[in-house]
Short mmCIF file of C-alpha atoms and ligand atoms in Angstrom, two decimals:
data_model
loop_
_atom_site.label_atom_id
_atom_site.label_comp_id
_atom_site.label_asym_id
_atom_site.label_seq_id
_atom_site.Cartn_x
_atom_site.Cartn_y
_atom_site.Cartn_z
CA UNK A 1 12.31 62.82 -60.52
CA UNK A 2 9.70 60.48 -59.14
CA UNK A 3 9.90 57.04 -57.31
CA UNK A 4 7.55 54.87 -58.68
CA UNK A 5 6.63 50.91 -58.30
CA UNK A 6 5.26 49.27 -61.38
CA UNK A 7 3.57 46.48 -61.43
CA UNK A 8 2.18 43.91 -64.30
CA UNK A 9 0.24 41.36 -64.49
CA UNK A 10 -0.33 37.47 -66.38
CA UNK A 11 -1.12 38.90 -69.15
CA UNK A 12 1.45 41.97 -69.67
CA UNK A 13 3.77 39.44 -68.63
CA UNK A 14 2.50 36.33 -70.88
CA UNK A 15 5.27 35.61 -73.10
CA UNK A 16 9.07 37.00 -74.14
CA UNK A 17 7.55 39.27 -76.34
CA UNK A 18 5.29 40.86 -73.96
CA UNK A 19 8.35 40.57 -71.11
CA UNK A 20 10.41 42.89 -73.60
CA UNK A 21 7.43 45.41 -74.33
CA UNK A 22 7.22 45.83 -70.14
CA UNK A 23 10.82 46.21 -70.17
CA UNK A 24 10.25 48.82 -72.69
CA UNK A 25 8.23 50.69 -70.88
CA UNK A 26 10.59 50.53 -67.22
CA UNK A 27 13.48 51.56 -69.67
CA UNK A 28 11.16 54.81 -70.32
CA UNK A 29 10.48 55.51 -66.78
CA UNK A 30 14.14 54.55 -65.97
CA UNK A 31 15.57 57.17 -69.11
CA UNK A 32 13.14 59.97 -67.62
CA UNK A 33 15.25 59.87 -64.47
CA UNK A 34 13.28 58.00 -62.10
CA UNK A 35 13.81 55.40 -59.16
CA UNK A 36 11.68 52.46 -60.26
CA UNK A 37 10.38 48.97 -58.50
CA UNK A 38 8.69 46.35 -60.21
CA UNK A 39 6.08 43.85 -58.96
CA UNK A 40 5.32 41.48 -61.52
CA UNK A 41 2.76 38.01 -61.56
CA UNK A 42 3.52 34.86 -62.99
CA UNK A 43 2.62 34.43 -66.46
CA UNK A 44 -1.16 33.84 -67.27
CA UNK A 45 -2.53 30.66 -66.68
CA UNK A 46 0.73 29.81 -65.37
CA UNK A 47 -0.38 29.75 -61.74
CA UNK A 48 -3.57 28.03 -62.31
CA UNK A 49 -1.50 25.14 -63.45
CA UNK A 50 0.44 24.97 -60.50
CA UNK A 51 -2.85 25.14 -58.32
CA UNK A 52 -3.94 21.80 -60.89
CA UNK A 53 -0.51 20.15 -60.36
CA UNK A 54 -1.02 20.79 -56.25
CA UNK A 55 -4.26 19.44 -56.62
CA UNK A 56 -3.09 16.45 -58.33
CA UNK A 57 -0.49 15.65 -55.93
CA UNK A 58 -2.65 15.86 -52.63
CA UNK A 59 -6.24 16.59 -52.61
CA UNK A 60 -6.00 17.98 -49.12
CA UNK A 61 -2.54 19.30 -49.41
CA UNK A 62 -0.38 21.12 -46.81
CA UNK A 63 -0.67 24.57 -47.47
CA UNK A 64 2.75 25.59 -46.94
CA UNK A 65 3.95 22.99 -50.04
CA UNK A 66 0.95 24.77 -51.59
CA UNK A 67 3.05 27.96 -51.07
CA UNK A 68 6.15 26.91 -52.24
CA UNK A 69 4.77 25.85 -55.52
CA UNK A 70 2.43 28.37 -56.60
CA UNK A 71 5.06 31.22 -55.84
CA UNK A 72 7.38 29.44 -58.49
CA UNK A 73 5.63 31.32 -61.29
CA UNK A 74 6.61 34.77 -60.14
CA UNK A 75 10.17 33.81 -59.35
CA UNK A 76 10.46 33.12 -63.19
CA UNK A 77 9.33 36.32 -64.43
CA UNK A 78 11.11 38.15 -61.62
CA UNK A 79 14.31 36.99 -63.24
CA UNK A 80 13.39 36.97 -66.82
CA UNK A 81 11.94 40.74 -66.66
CA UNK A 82 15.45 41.52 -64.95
CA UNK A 83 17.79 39.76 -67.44
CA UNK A 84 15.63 41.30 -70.16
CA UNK A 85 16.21 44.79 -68.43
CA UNK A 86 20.14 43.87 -68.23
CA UNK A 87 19.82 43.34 -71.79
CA UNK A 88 18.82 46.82 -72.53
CA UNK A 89 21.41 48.36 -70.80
CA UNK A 90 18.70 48.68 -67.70
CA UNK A 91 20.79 48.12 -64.27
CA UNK A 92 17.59 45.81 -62.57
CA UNK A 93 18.17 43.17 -60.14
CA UNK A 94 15.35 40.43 -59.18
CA UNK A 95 14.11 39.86 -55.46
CA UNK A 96 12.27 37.00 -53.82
CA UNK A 97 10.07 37.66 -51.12
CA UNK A 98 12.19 36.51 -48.65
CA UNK A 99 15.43 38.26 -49.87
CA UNK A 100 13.58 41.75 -49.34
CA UNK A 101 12.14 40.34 -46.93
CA UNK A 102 8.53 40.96 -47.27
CA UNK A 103 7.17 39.77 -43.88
CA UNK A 104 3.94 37.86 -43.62
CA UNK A 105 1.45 36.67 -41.60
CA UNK A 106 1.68 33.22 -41.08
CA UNK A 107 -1.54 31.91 -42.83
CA UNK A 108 -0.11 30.02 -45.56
CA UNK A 109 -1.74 30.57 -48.77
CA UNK A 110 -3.90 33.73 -47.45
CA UNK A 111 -1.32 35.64 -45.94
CA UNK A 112 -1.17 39.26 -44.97
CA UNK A 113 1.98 41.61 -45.76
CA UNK A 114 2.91 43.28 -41.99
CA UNK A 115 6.00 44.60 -42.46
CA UNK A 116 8.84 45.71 -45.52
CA UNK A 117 12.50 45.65 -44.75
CA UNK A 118 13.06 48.58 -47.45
CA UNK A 119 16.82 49.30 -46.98
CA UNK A 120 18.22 47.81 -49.21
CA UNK A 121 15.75 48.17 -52.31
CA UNK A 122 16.09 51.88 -51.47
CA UNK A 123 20.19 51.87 -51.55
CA UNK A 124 20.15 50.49 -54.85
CA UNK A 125 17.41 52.20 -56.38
CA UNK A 126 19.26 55.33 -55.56
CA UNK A 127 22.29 54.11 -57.86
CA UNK A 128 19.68 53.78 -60.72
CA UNK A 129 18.97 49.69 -60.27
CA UNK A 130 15.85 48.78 -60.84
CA UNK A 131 14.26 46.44 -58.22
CA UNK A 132 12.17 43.67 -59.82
CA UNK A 133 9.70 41.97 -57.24
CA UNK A 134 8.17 38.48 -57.32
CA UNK A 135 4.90 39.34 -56.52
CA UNK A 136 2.03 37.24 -54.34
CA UNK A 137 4.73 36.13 -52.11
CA UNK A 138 6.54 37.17 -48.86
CA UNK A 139 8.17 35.43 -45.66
CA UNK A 140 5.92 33.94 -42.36
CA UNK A 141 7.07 34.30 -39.15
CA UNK A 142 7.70 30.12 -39.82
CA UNK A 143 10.86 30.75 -42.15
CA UNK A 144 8.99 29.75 -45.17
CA UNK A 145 7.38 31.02 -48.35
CA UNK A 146 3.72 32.38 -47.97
CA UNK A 147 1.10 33.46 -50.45
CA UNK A 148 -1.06 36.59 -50.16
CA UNK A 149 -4.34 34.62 -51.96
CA UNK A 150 -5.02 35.03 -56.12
CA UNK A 151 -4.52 38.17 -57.54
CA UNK A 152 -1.85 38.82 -54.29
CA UNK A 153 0.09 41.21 -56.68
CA UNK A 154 -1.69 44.07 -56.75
CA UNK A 155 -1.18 43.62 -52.92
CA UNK A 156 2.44 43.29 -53.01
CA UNK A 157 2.82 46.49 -55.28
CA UNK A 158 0.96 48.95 -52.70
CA UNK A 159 2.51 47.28 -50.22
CA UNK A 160 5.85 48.06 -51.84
CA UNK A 161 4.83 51.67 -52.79
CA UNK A 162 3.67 52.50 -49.09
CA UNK A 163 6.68 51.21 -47.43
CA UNK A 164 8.37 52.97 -50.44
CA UNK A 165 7.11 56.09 -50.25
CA UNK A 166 6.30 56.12 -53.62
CA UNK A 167 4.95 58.87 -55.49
CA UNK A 168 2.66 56.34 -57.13
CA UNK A 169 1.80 52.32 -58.19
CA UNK A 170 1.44 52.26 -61.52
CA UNK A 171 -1.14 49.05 -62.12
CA UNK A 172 -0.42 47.93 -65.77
CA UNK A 173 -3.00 44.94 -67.05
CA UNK A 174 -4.96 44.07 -70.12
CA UNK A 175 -7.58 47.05 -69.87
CA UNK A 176 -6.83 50.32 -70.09
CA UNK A 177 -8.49 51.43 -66.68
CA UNK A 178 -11.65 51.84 -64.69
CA UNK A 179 -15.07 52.10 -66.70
CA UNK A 180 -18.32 53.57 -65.40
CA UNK A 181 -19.77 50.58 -65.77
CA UNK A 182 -18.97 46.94 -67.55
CA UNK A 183 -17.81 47.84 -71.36
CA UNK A 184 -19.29 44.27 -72.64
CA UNK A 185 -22.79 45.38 -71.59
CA UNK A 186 -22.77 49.07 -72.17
CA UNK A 187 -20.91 50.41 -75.29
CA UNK A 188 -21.15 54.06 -74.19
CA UNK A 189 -19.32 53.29 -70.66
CA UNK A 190 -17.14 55.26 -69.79
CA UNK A 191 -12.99 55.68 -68.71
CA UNK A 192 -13.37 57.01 -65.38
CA UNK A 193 -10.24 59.83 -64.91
CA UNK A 194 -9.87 59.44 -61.19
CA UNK A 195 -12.06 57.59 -59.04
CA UNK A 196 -12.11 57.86 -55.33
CA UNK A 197 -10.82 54.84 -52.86
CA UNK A 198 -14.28 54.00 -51.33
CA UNK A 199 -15.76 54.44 -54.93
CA UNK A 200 -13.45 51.83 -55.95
CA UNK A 201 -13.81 49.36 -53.21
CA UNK A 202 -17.39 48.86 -53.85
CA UNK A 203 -16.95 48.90 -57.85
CA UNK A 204 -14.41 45.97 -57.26
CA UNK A 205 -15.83 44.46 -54.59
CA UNK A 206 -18.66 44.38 -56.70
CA UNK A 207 -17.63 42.72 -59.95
CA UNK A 208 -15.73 45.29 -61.70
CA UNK A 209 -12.27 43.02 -61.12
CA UNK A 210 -9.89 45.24 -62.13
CA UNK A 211 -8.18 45.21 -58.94
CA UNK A 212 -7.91 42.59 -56.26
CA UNK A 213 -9.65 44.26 -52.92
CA UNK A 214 -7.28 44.15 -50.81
CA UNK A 215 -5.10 46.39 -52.65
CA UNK A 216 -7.36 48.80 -52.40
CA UNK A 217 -7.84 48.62 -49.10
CA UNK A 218 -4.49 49.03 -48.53
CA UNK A 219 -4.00 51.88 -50.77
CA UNK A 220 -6.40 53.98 -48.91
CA UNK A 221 -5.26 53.21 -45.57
CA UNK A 222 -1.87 54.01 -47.01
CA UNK A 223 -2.96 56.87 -48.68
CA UNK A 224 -1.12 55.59 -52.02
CA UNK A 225 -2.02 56.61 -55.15
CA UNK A 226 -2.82 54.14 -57.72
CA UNK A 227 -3.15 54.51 -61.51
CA UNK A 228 -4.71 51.59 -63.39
CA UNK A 229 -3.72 51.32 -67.02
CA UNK A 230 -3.00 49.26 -69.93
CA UNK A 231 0.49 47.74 -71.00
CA UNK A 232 -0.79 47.24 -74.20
CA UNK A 233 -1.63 50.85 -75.26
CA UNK A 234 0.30 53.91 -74.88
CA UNK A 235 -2.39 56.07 -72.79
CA UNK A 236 -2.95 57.25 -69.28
CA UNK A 237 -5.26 55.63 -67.16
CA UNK A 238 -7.51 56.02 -64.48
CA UNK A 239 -6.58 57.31 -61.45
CA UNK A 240 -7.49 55.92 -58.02
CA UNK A 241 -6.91 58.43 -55.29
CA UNK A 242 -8.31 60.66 -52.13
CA UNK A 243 -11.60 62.25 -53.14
CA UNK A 244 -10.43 65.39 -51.99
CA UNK A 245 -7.99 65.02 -55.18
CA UNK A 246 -10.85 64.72 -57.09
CA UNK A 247 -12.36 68.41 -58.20
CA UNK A 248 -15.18 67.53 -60.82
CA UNK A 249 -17.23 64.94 -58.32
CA UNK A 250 -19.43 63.11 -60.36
CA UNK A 251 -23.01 62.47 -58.26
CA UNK A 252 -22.92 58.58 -59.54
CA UNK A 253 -19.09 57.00 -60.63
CA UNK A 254 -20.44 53.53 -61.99
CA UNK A 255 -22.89 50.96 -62.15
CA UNK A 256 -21.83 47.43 -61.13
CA UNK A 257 -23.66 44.60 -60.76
CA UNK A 258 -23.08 41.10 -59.89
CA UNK A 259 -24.68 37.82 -60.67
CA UNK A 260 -23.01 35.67 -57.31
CA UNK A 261 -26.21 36.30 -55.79
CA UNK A 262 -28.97 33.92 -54.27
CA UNK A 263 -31.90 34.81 -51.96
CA UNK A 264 -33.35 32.53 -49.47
CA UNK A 265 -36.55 33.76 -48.11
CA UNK A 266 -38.15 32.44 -45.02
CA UNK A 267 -42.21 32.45 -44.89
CA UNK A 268 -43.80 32.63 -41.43
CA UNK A 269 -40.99 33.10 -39.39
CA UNK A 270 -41.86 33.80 -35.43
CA UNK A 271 -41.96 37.39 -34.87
CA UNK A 272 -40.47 37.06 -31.22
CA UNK A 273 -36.72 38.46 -29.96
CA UNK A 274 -34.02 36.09 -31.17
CA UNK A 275 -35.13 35.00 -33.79
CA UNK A 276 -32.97 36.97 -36.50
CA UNK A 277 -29.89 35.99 -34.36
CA UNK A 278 -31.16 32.70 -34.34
CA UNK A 279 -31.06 32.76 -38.40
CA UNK A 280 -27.51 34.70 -38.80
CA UNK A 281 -25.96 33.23 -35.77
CA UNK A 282 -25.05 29.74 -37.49
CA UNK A 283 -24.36 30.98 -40.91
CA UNK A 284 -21.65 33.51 -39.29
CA UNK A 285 -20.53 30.44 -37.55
CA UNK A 286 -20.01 28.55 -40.83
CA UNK A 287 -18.44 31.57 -42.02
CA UNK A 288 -21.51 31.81 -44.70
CA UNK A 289 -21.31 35.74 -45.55
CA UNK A 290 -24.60 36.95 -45.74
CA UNK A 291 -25.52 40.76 -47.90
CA UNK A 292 -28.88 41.86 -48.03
CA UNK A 293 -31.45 41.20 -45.16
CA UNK A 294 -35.40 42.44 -45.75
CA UNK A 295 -37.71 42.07 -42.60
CA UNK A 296 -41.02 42.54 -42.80
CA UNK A 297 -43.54 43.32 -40.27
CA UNK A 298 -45.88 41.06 -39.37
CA UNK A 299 -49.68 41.51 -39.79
CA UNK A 300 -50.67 39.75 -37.10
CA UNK A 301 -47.89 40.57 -35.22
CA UNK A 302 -47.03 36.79 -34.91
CA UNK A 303 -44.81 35.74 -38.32
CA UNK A 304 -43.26 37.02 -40.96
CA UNK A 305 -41.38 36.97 -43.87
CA UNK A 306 -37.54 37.48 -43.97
CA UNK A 307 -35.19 37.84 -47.03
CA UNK A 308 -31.74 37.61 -47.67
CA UNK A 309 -28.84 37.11 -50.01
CA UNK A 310 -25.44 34.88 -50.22
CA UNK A 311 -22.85 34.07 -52.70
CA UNK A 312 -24.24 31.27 -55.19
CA UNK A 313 -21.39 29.28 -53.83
CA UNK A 314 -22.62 29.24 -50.32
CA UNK A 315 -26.40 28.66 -51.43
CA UNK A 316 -26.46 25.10 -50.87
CA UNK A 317 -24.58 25.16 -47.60
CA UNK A 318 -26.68 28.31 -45.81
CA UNK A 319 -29.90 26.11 -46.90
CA UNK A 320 -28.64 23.26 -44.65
CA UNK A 321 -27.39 25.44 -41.97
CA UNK A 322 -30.81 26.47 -41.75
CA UNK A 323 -32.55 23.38 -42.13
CA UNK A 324 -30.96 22.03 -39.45
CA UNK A 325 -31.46 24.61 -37.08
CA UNK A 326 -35.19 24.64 -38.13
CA UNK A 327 -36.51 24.00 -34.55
CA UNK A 328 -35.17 26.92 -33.03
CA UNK A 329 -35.96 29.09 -35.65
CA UNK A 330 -39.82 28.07 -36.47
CA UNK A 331 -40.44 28.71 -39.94
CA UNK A 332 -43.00 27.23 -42.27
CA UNK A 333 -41.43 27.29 -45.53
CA UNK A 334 -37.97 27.90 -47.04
CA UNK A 335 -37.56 29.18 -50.88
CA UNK A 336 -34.50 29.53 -52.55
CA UNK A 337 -33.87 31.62 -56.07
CA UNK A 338 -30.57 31.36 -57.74
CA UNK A 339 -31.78 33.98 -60.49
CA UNK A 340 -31.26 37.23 -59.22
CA UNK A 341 -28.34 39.86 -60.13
CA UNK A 342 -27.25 42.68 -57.34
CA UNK A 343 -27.05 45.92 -59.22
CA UNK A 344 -25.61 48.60 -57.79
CA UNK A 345 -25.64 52.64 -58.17
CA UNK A 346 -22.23 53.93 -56.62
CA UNK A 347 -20.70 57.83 -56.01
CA UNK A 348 -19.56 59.48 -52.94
CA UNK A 349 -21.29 62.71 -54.01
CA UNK A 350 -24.70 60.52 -52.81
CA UNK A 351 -23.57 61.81 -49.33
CA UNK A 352 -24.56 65.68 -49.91
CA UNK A 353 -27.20 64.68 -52.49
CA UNK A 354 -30.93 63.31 -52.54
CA UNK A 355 -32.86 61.90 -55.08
CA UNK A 356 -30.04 59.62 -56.34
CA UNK A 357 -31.91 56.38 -54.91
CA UNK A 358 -35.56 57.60 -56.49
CA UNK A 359 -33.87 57.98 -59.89
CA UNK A 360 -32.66 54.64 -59.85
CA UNK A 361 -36.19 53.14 -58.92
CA UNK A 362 -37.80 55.52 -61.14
CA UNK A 363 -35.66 54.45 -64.01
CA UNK A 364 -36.37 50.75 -63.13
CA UNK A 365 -39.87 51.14 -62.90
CA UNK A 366 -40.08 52.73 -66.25
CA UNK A 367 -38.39 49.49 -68.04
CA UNK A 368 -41.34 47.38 -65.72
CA UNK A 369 -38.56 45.58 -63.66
CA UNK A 370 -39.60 44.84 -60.31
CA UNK A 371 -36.77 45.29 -57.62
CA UNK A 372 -37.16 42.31 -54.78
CA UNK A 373 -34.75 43.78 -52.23
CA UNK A 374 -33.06 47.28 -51.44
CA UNK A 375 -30.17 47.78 -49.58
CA UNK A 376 -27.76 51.05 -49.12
CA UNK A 377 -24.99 52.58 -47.63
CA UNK A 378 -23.62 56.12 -47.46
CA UNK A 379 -22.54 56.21 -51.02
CA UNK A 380 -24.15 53.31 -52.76
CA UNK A 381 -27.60 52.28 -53.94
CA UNK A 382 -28.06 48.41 -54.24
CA UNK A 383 -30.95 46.60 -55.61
CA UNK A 384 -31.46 42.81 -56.43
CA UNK A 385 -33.62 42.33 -59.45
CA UNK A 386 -34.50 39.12 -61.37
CA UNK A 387 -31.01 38.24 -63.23
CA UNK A 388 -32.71 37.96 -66.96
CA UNK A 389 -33.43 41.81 -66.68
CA UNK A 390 -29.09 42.55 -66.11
CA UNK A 391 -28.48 44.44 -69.25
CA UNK A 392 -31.30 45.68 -69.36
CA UNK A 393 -31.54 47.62 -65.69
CA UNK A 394 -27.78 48.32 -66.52
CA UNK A 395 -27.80 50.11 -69.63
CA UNK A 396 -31.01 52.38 -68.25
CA UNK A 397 -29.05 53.17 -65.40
CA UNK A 398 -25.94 54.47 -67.20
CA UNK A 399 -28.17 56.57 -69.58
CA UNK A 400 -30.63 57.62 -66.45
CA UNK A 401 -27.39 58.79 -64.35
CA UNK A 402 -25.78 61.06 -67.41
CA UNK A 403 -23.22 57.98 -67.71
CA UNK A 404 -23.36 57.49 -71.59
CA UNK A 405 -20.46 58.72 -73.53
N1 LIG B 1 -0.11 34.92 -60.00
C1 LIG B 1 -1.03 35.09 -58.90
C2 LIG B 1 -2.44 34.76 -59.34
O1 LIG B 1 -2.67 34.43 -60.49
C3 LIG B 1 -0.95 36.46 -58.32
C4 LIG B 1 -1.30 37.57 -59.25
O2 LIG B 1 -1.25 37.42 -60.47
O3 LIG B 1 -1.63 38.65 -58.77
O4 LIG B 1 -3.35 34.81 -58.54
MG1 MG B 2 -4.99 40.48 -61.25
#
């Protein structure tokens, strides 16, 4: 016997069809003598449409009314996935954030889970009822309904299985787990088995969106073990867990890349103290998150040139920033490129290995694409490359690093 939280998402939860498949499934976990809690989203596109109809009411609403309307769309599957349970014979009872209560911080619309009154979930669950979650949504310290930001779910179901104790959080959504790198680009990628925490923070974090960050976050600080799989295929997942748990340690886990990227370079920038906190100071300061940062050194030990990278969102507003704090920085010219992709070469067995870093350039070197900016950490490689060479860089990566199926 196991205690397990479950959790689905739009999709697996789109329609009555796919609301009695998922109940399926809980009925199996359920009949194999388990205690079972449920997290479920609203169903797809649903809360999209309630962001619209917010929208439409007040451009700059209130975010607590914000709160109380996009949470609506998990209430409804909450109670439709436990009537549908009730149906099957499945003892399941629904719970709102606040009955639980989940507690929250008190930043409407972002919020942050703190605390999980568990009592009474774990009463019933030990006379066989199955607890059925609203996701995204808890209680703030106000009284009121709070939202943990899009894709809050996967949040709430750690969240659950840590105060829980859970055995594991079963993630159920429309793939059927973790890849080595992005399926659409690369046919031969690769399920990943299990992959570790940190692994997965930086393959979600960049671009592989299987999970929301956060969750994964949490899950390692929690030390909860999380399987990612499919609800619409009968077949284990992958497995994200401790790397210790992990016997077979790949060098390289995945490839990700991500096109959000812009670089702003800065010709003939003062080579004096201050000057770099000059740059950085405002954009922090507008909350502008900057990534990669190349210095050079200067000839003439006078100027020089200095790179870095934001989100394409943010391009517009970091060029501005910097305009008009041109005086106290002293550059002669700014260029900005909007066509470059971040790809990235990720594995925690990097840490105990060299050479990982010269494959990748050697690889790229081979296919004549010229890499613009490095940047690394302990277990990652990241390089930023002009963005019509993506598949490309990609797909000689996976085959370079013993990826391909
Ligand atoms: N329904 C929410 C969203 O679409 C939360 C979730 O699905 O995780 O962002
Ligand atoms: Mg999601």
């Amino acid at each position: 016997m196991a205690r397990l939280v479950m959790k689905f998402g739009g999709t697996s939860v789109a329609d009555m069809d796919r609301i009695r498949h998922v109940a399926g499934l809980v009925k199996r976990e359920v009949d194999a003598g388990n205690e079972v809690a449920v997290a479920v989203s609203a169903m797809s596109g649903k809360t999209n449409e309630l962001v619209a109809l917010t929208k439409d009411a007040a451009a700059m609403h209130d975010a607590r009314e914000y709160d109380v309307v996009v949470s609506s769309g998990e209430q409804v599957t909450s109670g439709l996935l436990a009537l549908t349970l009730q149906e099957m014979g499945v003892s399941a009872r629904s719970w709102l954030g606040w009955q639980i209560p989940i507690r929250t911080s008190g930043a409407h619309a972002a919020a942050r889970i703190q605390e999980i009154e568990t009592s009474q979930l774990v009463e019933r669950m030990g006379q066989g009822q199955v607890a059925v979650v609203a996701g995204f949504q808890g209680l703030g310290p106000d009284g009121r309904i709070t939202t943990l930001g899009r894709g809050g779910t996967d949040t709430s179901a750690v969240a659950l299985a840590a105060a829980l104790n859970a055995d594991r959080c079963d993630i159920y959504t429309d793939v059927d787990g973790v890849y080595t790198t992005d399926p659409r680009i690369v046919e031969k990628a690769r399920k990943l088995e299990k992959v570790s925490y940190e692994e997965m923070l930086e393959l979600a974090s960049l671009g592989a969106k299987v999970l929301q960050t956060r969750s994964v976050e949490l899950a390692m600080a929690q030390g909860v073990r999380v399987q990612v799989l499919s609800s619409f295929e009968d077949a284990p997942g992958t497995l994200v867990c401790d790397e210790d748990e992990i016997v077979e340690q790949e060098l390289v886990s995945g490839i990700a890349y991500s096109k959000n990227e812009a670089k702003i370079t800065l010709i003939n920038v003062k080579d004096t103290p201050g000057v770099a906190a000059a740059i950085f100071g405002p954009l922090a300061d507008q909350s502008i998150n900057v990534d990669m940062i190349v210095q050079n050194i200067s000839e003439d030990g006078r100027t020089t040139d200095l790179t870095f990278t934001v989100t394409r969102e943010d391009l517009k507003r970091a060029v501005s920033v910097i305009e008009s704090s041109c005086k106290d920085i002293g550059y002669e010219k700014l260029i900005s490129d909007e066509s470059v992709t971040k790809v990235s070469v990720i594995g925690v067995g990097m840490r105990s290995h060299a050479g990982v870093a010269q494959t990748m350039f050697r690889t790229l070197a081979e296919k004549g694409i010229n890499i613009q900016v490095i940047s690394t950490s302990e277990i990652k490689v990241s390089v930023l490359i002009d963005d019509q060479y993506t598949e490309l860089a990609v797909r000689a990566l996976h085959t370079a690093y013993e990826l391909d199926e």
